[in-house]
Short mmCIF file of C-alpha atoms in Angstrom, two decimals:
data_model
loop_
_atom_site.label_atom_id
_atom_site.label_comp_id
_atom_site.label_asym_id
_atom_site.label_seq_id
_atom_site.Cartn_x
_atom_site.Cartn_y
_atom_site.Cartn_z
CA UNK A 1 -8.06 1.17 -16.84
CA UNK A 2 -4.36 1.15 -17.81
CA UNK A 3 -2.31 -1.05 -15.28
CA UNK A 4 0.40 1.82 -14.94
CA UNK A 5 -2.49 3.84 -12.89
CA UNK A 6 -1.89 1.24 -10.74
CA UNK A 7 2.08 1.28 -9.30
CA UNK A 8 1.39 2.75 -6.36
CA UNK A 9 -0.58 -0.44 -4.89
CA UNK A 10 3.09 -1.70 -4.15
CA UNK A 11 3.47 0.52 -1.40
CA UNK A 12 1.23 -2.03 0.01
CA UNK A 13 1.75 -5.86 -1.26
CA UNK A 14 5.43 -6.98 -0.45
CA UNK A 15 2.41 -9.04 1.02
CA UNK A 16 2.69 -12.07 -0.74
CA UNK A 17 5.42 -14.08 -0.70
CA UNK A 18 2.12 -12.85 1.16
CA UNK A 19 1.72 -16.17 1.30
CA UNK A 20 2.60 -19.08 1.43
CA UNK A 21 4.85 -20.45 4.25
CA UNK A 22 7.38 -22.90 4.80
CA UNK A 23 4.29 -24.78 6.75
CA UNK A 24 2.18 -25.19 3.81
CA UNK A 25 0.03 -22.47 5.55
CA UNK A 26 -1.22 -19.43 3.04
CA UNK A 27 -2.62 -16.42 3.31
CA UNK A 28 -5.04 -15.69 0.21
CA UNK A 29 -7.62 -12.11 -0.64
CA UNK A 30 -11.10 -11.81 -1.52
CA UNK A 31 -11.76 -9.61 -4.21
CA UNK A 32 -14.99 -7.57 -3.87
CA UNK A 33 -16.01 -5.92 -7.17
CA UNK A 34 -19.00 -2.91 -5.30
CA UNK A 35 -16.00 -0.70 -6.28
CA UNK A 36 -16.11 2.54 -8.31
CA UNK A 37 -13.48 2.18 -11.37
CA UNK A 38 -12.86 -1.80 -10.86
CA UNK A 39 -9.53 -2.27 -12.99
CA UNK A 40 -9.79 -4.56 -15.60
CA UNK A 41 -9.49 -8.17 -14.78
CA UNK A 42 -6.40 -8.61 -16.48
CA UNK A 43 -4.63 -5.89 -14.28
CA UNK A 44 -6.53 -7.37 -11.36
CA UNK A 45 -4.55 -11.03 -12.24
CA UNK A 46 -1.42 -8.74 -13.02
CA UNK A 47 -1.30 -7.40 -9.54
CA UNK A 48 -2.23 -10.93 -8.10
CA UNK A 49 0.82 -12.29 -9.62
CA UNK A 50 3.42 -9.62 -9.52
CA UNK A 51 3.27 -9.90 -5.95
CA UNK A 52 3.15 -13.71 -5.82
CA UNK A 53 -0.64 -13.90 -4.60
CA UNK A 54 -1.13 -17.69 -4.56
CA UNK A 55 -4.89 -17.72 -3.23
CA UNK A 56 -7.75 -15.61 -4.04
CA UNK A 57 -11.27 -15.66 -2.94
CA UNK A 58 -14.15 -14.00 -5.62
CA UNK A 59 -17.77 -13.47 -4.68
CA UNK A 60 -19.40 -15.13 -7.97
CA UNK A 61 -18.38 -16.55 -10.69
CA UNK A 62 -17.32 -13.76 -12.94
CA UNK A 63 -16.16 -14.98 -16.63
CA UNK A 64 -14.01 -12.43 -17.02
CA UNK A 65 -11.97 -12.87 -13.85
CA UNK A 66 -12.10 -16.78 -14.42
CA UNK A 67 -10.56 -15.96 -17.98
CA UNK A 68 -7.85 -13.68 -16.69
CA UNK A 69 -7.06 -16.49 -13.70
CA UNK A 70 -6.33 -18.83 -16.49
CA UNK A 71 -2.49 -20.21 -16.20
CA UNK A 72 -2.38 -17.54 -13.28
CA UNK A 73 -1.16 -20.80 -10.87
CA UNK A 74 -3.38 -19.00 -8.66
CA UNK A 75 -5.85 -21.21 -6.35
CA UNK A 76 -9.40 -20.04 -6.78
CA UNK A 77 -12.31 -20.15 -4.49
CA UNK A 78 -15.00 -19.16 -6.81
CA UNK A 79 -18.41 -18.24 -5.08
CA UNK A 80 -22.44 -19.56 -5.96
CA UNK A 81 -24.44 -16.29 -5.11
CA UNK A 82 -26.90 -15.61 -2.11
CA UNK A 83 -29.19 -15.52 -5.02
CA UNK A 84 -28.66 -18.15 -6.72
CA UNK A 85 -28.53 -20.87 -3.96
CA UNK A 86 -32.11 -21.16 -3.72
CA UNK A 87 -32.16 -22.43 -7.14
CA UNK A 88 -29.73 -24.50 -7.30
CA UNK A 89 -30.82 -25.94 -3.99
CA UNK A 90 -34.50 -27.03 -5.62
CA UNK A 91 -33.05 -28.18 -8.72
CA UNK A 92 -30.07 -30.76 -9.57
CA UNK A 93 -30.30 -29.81 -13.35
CA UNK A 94 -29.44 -25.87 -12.26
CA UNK A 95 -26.77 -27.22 -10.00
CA UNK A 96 -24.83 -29.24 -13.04
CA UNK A 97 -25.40 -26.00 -15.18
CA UNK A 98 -23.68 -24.14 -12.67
CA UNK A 99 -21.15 -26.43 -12.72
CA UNK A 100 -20.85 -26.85 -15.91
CA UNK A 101 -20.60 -23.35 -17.01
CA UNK A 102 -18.73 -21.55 -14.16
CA UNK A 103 -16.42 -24.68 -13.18
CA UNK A 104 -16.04 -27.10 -16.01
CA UNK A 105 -15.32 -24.40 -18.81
CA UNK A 106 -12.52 -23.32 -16.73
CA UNK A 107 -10.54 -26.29 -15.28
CA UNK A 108 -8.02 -26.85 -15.66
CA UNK A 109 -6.31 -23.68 -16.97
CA UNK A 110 -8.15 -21.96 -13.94
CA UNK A 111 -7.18 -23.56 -11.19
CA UNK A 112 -10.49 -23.62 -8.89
CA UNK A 113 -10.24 -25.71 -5.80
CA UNK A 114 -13.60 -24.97 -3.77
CA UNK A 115 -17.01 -23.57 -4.18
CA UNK A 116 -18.08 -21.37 -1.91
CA UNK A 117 -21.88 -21.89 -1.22
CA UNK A 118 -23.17 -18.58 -0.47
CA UNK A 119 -22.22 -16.22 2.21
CA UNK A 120 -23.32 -16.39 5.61
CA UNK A 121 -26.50 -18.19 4.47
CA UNK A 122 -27.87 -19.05 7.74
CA UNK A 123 -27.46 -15.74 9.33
CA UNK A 124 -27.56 -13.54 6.36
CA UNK A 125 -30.47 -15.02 4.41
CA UNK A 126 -32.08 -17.66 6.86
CA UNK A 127 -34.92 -18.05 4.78
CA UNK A 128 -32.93 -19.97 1.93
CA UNK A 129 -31.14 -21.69 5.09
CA UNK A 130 -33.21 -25.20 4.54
CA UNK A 131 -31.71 -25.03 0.76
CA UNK A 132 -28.26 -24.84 1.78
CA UNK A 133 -26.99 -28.56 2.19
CA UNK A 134 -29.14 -29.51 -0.73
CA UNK A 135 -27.50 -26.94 -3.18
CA UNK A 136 -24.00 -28.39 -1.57
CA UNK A 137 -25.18 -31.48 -2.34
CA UNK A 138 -26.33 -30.96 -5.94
CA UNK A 139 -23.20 -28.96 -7.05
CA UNK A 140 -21.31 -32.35 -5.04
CA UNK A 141 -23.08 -35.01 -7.01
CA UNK A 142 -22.79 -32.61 -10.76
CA UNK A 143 -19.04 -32.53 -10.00
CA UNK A 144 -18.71 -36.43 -9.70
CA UNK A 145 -20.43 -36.55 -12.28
CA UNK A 146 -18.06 -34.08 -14.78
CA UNK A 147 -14.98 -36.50 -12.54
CA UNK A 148 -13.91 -32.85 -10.84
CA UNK A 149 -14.75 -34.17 -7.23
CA UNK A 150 -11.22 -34.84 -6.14
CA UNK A 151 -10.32 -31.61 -7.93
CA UNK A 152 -12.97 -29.20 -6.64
CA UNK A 153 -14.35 -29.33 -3.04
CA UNK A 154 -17.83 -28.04 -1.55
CA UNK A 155 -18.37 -25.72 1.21
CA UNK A 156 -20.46 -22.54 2.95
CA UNK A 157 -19.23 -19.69 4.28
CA UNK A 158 -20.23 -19.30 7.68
CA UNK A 159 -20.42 -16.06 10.38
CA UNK A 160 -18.86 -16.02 13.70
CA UNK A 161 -22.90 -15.20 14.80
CA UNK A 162 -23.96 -18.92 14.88
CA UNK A 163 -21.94 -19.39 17.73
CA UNK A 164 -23.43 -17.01 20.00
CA UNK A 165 -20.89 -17.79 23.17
CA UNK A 166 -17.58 -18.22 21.89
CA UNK A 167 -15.70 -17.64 24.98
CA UNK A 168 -14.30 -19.66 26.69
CA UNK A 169 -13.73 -21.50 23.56
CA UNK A 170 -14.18 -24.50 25.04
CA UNK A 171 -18.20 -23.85 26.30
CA UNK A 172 -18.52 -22.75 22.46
CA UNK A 173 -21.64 -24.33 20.41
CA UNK A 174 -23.46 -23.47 17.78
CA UNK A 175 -27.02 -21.81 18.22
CA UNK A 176 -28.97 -24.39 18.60
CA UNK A 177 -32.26 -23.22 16.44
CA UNK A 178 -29.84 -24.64 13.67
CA UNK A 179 -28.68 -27.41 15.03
CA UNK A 180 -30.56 -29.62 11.98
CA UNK A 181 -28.72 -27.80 9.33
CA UNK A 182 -25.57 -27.38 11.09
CA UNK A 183 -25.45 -31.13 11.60
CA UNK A 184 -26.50 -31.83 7.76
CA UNK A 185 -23.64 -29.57 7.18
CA UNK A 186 -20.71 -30.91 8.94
CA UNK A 187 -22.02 -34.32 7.76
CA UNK A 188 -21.59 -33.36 3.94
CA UNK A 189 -17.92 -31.74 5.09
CA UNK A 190 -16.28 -34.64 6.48
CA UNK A 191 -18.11 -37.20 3.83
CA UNK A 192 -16.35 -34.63 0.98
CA UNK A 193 -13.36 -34.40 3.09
CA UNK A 194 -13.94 -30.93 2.98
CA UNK A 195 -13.35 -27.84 5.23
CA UNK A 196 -15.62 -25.53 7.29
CA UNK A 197 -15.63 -22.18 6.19
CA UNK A 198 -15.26 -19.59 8.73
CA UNK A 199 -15.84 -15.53 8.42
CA UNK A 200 -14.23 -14.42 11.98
CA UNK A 201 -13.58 -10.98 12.44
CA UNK A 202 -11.80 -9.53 15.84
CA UNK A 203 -13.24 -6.18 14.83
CA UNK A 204 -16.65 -6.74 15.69
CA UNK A 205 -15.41 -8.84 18.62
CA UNK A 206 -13.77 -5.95 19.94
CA UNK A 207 -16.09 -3.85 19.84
CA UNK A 208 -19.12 -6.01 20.70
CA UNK A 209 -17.40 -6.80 23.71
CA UNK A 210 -17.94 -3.50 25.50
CA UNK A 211 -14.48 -3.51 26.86
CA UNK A 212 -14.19 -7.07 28.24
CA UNK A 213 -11.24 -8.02 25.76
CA UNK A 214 -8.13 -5.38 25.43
CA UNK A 215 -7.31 -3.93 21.61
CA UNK A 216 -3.79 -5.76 21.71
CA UNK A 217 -5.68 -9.05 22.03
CA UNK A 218 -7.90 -8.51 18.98
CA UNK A 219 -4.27 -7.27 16.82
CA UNK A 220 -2.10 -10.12 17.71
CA UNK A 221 -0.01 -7.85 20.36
CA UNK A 222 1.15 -9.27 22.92
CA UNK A 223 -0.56 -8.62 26.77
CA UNK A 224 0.97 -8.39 29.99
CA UNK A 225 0.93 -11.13 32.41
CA UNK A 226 -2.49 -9.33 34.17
CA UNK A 227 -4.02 -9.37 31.83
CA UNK A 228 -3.58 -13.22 29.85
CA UNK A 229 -6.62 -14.97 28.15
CA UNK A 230 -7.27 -18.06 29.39
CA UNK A 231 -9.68 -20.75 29.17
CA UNK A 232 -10.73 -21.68 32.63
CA UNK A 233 -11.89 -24.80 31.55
CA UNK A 234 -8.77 -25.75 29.55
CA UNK A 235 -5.93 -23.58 30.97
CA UNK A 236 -5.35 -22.80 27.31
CA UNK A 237 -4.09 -19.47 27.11
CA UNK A 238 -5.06 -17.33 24.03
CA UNK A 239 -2.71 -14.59 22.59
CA UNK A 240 -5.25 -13.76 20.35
CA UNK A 241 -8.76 -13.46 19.61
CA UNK A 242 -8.54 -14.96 16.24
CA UNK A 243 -7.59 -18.13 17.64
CA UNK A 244 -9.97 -18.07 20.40
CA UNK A 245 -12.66 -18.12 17.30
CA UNK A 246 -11.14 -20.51 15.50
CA UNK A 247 -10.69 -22.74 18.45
CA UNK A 248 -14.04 -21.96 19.79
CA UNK A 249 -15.62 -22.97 16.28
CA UNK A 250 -13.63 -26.20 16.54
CA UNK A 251 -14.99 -26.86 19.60
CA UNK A 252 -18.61 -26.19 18.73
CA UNK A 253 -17.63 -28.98 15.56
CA UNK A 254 -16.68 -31.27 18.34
CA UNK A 255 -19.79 -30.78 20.55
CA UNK A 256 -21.93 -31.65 17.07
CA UNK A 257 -20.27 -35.14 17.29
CA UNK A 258 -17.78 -34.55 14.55
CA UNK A 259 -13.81 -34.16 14.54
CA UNK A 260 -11.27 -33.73 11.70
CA UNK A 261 -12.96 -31.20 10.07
CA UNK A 262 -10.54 -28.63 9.12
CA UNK A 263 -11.11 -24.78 9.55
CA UNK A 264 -10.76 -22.40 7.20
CA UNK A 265 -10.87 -18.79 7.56
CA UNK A 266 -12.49 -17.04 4.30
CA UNK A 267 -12.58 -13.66 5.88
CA UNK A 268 -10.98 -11.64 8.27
CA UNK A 269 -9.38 -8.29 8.45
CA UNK A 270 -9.72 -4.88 10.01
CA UNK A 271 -11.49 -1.55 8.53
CA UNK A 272 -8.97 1.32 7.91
CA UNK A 273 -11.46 3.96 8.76
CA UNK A 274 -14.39 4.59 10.64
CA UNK A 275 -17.57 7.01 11.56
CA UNK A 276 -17.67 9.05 14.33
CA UNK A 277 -18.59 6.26 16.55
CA UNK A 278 -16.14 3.88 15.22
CA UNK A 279 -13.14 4.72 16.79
CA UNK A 280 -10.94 1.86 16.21
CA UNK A 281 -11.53 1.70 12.35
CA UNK A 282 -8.24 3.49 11.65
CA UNK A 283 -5.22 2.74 9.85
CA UNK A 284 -2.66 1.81 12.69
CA UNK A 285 -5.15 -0.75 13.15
CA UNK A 286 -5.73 -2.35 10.06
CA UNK A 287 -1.69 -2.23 9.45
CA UNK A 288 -1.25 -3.93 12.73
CA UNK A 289 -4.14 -6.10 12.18
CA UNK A 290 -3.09 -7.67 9.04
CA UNK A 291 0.76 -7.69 9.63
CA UNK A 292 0.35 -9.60 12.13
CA UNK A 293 -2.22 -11.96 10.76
CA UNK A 294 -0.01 -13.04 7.91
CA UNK A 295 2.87 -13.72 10.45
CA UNK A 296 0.37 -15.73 12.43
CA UNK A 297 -0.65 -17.44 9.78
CA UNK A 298 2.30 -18.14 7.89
CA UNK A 299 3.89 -19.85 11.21
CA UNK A 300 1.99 -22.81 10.12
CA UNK A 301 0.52 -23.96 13.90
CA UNK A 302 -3.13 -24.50 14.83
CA UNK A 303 -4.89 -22.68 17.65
CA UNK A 304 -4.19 -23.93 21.36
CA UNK A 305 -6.49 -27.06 21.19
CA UNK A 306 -5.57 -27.92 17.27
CA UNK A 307 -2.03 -27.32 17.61
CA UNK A 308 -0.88 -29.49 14.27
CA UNK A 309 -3.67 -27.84 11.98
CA UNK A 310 -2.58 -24.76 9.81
CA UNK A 311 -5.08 -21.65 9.76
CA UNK A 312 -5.34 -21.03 5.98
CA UNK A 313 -6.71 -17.68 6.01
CA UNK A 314 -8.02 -15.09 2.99
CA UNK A 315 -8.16 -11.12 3.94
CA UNK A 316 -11.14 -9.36 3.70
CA UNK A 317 -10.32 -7.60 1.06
CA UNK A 318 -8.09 -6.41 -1.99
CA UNK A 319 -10.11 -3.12 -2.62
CA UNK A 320 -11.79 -0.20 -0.40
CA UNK A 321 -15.84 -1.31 -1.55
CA UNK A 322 -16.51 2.62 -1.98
CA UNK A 323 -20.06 1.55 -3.25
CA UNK A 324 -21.19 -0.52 -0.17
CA UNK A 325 -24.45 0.53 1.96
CA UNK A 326 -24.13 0.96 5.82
CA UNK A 327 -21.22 2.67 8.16
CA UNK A 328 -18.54 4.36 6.92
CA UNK A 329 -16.32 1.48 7.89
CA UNK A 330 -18.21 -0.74 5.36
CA UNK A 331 -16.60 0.98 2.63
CA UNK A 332 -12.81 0.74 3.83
CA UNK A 333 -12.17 -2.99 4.65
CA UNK A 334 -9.65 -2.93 1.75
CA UNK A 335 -5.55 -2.64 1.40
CA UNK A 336 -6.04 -0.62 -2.20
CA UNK A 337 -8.18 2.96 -2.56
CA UNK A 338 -10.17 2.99 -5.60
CA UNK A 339 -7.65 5.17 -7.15
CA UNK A 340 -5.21 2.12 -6.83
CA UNK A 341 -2.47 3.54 -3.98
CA UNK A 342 -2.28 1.92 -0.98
CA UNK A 343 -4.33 2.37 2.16
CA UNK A 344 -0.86 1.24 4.61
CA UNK A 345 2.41 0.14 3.76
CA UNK A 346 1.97 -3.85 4.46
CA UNK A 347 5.15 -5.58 4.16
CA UNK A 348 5.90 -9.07 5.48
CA UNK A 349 9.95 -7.90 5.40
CA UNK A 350 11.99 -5.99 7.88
CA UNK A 351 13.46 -3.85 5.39
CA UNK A 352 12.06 -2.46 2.13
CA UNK A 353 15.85 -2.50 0.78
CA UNK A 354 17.46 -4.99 -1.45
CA UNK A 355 19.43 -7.20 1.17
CA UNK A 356 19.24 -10.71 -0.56
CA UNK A 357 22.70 -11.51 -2.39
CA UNK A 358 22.68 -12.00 -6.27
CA UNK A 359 24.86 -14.50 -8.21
CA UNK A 360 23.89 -12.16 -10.85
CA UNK A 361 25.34 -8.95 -9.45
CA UNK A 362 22.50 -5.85 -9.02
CA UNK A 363 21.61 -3.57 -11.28
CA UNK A 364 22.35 0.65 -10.35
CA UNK A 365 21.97 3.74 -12.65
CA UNK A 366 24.75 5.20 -14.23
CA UNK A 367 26.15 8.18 -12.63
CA UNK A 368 26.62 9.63 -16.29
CA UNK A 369 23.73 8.81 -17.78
CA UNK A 370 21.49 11.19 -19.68
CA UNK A 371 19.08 13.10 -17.59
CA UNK A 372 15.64 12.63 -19.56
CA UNK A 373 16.57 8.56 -20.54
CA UNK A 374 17.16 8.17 -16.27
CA UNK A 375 14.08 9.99 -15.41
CA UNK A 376 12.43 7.63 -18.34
CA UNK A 377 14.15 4.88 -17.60
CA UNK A 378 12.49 5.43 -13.65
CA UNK A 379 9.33 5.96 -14.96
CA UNK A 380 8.72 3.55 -16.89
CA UNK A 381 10.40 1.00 -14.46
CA UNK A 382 7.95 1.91 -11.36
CA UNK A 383 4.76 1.98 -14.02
CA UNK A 384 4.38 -0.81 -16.61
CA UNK A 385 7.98 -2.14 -15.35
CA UNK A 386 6.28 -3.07 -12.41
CA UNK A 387 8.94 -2.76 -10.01
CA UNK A 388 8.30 -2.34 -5.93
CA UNK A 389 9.18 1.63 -5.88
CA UNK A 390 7.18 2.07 -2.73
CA UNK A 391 10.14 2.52 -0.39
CA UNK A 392 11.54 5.82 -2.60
CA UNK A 393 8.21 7.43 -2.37
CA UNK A 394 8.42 10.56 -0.02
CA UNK A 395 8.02 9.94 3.63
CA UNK A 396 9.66 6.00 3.10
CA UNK A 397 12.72 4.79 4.15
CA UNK A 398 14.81 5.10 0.99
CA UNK A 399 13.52 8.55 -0.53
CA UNK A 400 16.65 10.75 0.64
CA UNK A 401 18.63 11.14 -1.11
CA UNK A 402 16.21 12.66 -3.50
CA UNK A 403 17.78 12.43 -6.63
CA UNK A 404 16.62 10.36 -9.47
CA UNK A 405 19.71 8.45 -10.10
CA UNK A 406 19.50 7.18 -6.20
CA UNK A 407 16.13 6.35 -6.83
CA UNK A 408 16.51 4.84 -10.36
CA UNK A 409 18.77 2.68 -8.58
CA UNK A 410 17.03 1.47 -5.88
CA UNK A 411 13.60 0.89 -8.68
CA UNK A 412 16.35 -0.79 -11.99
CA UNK A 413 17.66 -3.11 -9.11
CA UNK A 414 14.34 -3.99 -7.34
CA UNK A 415 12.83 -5.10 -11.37
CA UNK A 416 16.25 -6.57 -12.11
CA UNK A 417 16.46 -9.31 -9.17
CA UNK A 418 12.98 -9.86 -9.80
CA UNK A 419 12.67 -10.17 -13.48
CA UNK A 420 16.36 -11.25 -14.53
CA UNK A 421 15.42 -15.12 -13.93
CA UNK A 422 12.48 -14.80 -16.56
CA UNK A 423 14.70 -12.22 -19.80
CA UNK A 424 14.50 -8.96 -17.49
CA UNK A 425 17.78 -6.87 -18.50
CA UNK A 426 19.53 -4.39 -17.05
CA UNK A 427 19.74 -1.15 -19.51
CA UNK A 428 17.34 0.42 -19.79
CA UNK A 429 18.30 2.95 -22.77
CA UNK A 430 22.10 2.84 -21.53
CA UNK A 431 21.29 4.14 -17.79
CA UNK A 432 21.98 1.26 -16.04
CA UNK A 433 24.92 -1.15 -15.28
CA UNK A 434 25.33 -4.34 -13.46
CA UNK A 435 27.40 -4.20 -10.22
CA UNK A 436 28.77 -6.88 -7.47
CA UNK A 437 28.03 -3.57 -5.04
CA UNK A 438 24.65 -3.82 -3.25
CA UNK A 439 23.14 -0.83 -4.39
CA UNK A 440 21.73 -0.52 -0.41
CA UNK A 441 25.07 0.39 0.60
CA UNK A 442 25.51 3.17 -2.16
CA UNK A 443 25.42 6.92 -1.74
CA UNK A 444 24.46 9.59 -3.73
CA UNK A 445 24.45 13.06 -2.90
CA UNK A 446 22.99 15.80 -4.49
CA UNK A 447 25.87 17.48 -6.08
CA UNK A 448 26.65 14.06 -7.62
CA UNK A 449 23.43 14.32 -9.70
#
């Protein structure tokens, strides 16, 4: 697939300066591959960078995404398969060929910082639950042995289900018929000075709730003084169900016997669209969701009882999974369709418009300039150019007035400022001219092109 199919994903990632925040704190994306038409892993990385993604999440251990990650300066969680953890779990010569082909052959052009030991072992496939710590263990040991132990850390995935009570937060514990393995887990995480990976999704607390929690507390919106979240136990008040499950998974840590383990959130996110009895899987949602997440996130603070530790946090997920099994929802977790537009316009800015000043100037159209080289000179800008043209698409904020050299404008100064730093120009075939003029406070009327 040829990247330019893929421009109108911008409508969607001003994301990420996504993130990373002043804090330290990031926001990262998994990338699920059950998806009709995958692009290439290449574009995948392209799109990664181009819009400053900093932390990704994959599933397995694909070569060809590994590859393409390669001088990215991307941090990658790369994942050991439900399947394969029962091998590697019985054997300590599988676990240092894991390592040694999926990790070693990559570092350190690829920049992977944790293995992900399954997902949702315990709850998803509790059978291969007893193998767990011992495949962490194994893949451990093989990567002090290969000296990548202070490079690479060790972890497992985990669903909000082990903790069956989670509110109050401060009750929380985990389910007790795993209290062995939970406890060999949390030992191995603070031994490796690792962190506990969390899956915590507000969605299906929502809605499993039958009402007992308000929608604005699942999206991050704020609640009127009737009806405030607090711990009765604590007086901690909660704006936000996200942070009730991360504090409520801290505290179920601290009722195991153990502190300082850091939590980490490996997925969360909202479903853009829904079945017939899924009424809350729509886009407002998932827009409101997520925007808010990231500014959550990003603000750097802990939840009410871990105040000084940052929520790192990765979105579940890039891509709509149109090949997954089970409710419609399943299959539209993602901020990309298939066809590579995007499902909501996420932005982490107030305004899609150039407002930063330039030393450099900015870079507008020429009022004179040859019809067909302008119209080229846009498309090429907003396709392989890769510039944000999201906010000149029709229905955005900077589409009227609908002429090409307004929007060739807004598109040659959005690729300029971001490109001009690394040999980006500003030409393009003799239609465009730098300017000390913000092009945001130009106008240009129809009779003027």
């Amino acid at each position: 697939m040829r990247l330019q199919k893929w421009h109108g994903f911008f409508l969607l990632l001003l994301i990420l300066g996504f993130l990373q925040g002043n804090s330290g704190a990031y926001v990262g994306i998994n990338i699920g591959t059950e998806v009709s038409d995958l692009p290439s892993a290449s574009d995948i990385v392209t799109i990664l960078k181009v819009n400053q993604i900093t932390h990704v999440k994959l599933y397995d251990a694909d070569a060809r995404m590994l590859k393409a990650l390669s001088n990215s300066g991307i941090d990658v969680i790369v994942g050991v398969t439900n399947e394969e953890v029962l091998g590697i779990g019985e054997s300590p010569s599988i676990a240092g060929a894991w390592i040694n082909k999926n990790v070693a052959a990559y570092l350190p052009s690829t920049n992977i910082t944790y293995i992900a030991v399954g997902s949702e072992v315990l709850t998803s496939v509790p059978g291969v639950g007893q193998v767990l710590v011992p495949a962490m263990n194994y893949l451990h040991k093989a990567l002090v042995a290969a000296n990548l132990n202070l490079q690479v850390k060790v972890s497992a995935p985990q669903s909000m289900s082990l903790i069956p009570k989670s509110f109050p937060p401060s009750t929380a514990a985990f389910n007790s018929s795993w209290n062995s393995i939970i406890y060999q887990l949390l030992q191995f995480l603070q031994n490796t000075n690792s962190s506990y990976m969390l899956n915590a999704y507000p969605y299906y607390g929502f809605n499993e709730g039958n009402g007992i929690f308000p929608l604005e507390y699942s999206l991050f919106q704020s609640l009127p003084a009737v009806k405030q979240i607090v711990d009765p136990n604590t007086l901690f008040h909660y704006n936000s169900m996200f942070d009730a499950m991360v504090d409520a998974t801290h505290y179920s840590i601290e009722a195991m016997n153990f502190s300082g383990i850091p939590v980490m959130v490996t997925e969360t996110g909202w479903p853009s669209s829904g079945g017939s009895n899924e009424p809350d899987a729509t886009v407002g949602n998932a827009l409101a969701f997520n925007k808010n997440l990231i500014r959550r996130v990003l603000n750097g603070t802990g939840p009410p009882s871990q105040p000084d530790q940052t929520i790192n946090t990765y979105i579940y997920e890039l891509f709509n999974e149109d090949k997954r099994s089970g409710p419609v929802s399943e299959k539209n977790w993602g901020l990309l369709f298939t066809n590579g537009t995007a499902v909501y316009p996420l932005s982490l800015s107030t305004s899609d418009r150039v407002t930063a000043n330039s030393t450099d100037g900015f870079c507008v159209a020429k009022l004179d300039a040859d019809a067909d080289k302008l119209q080229e000179g846009l498309n090429w800008v907003c396709g392989p150019g890769l510039a944000n043209c999201s906010a000149i698409q029709q229905g955005q904020p900077c589409y009227e007035p609908n002429t090409v050299v307004n929007h060739a404008t807004y598109a040659y100064n959005d690729y300029y400022q971001r490109m001009h730093s690394s040999g980006g120009t500003c030409d393009f075939q003799d239609t465009a001219t730098l300017t000390t003029v913000d092009p945001s406070k130009l106008q240009f009327s129809l009779e003027e092109f």
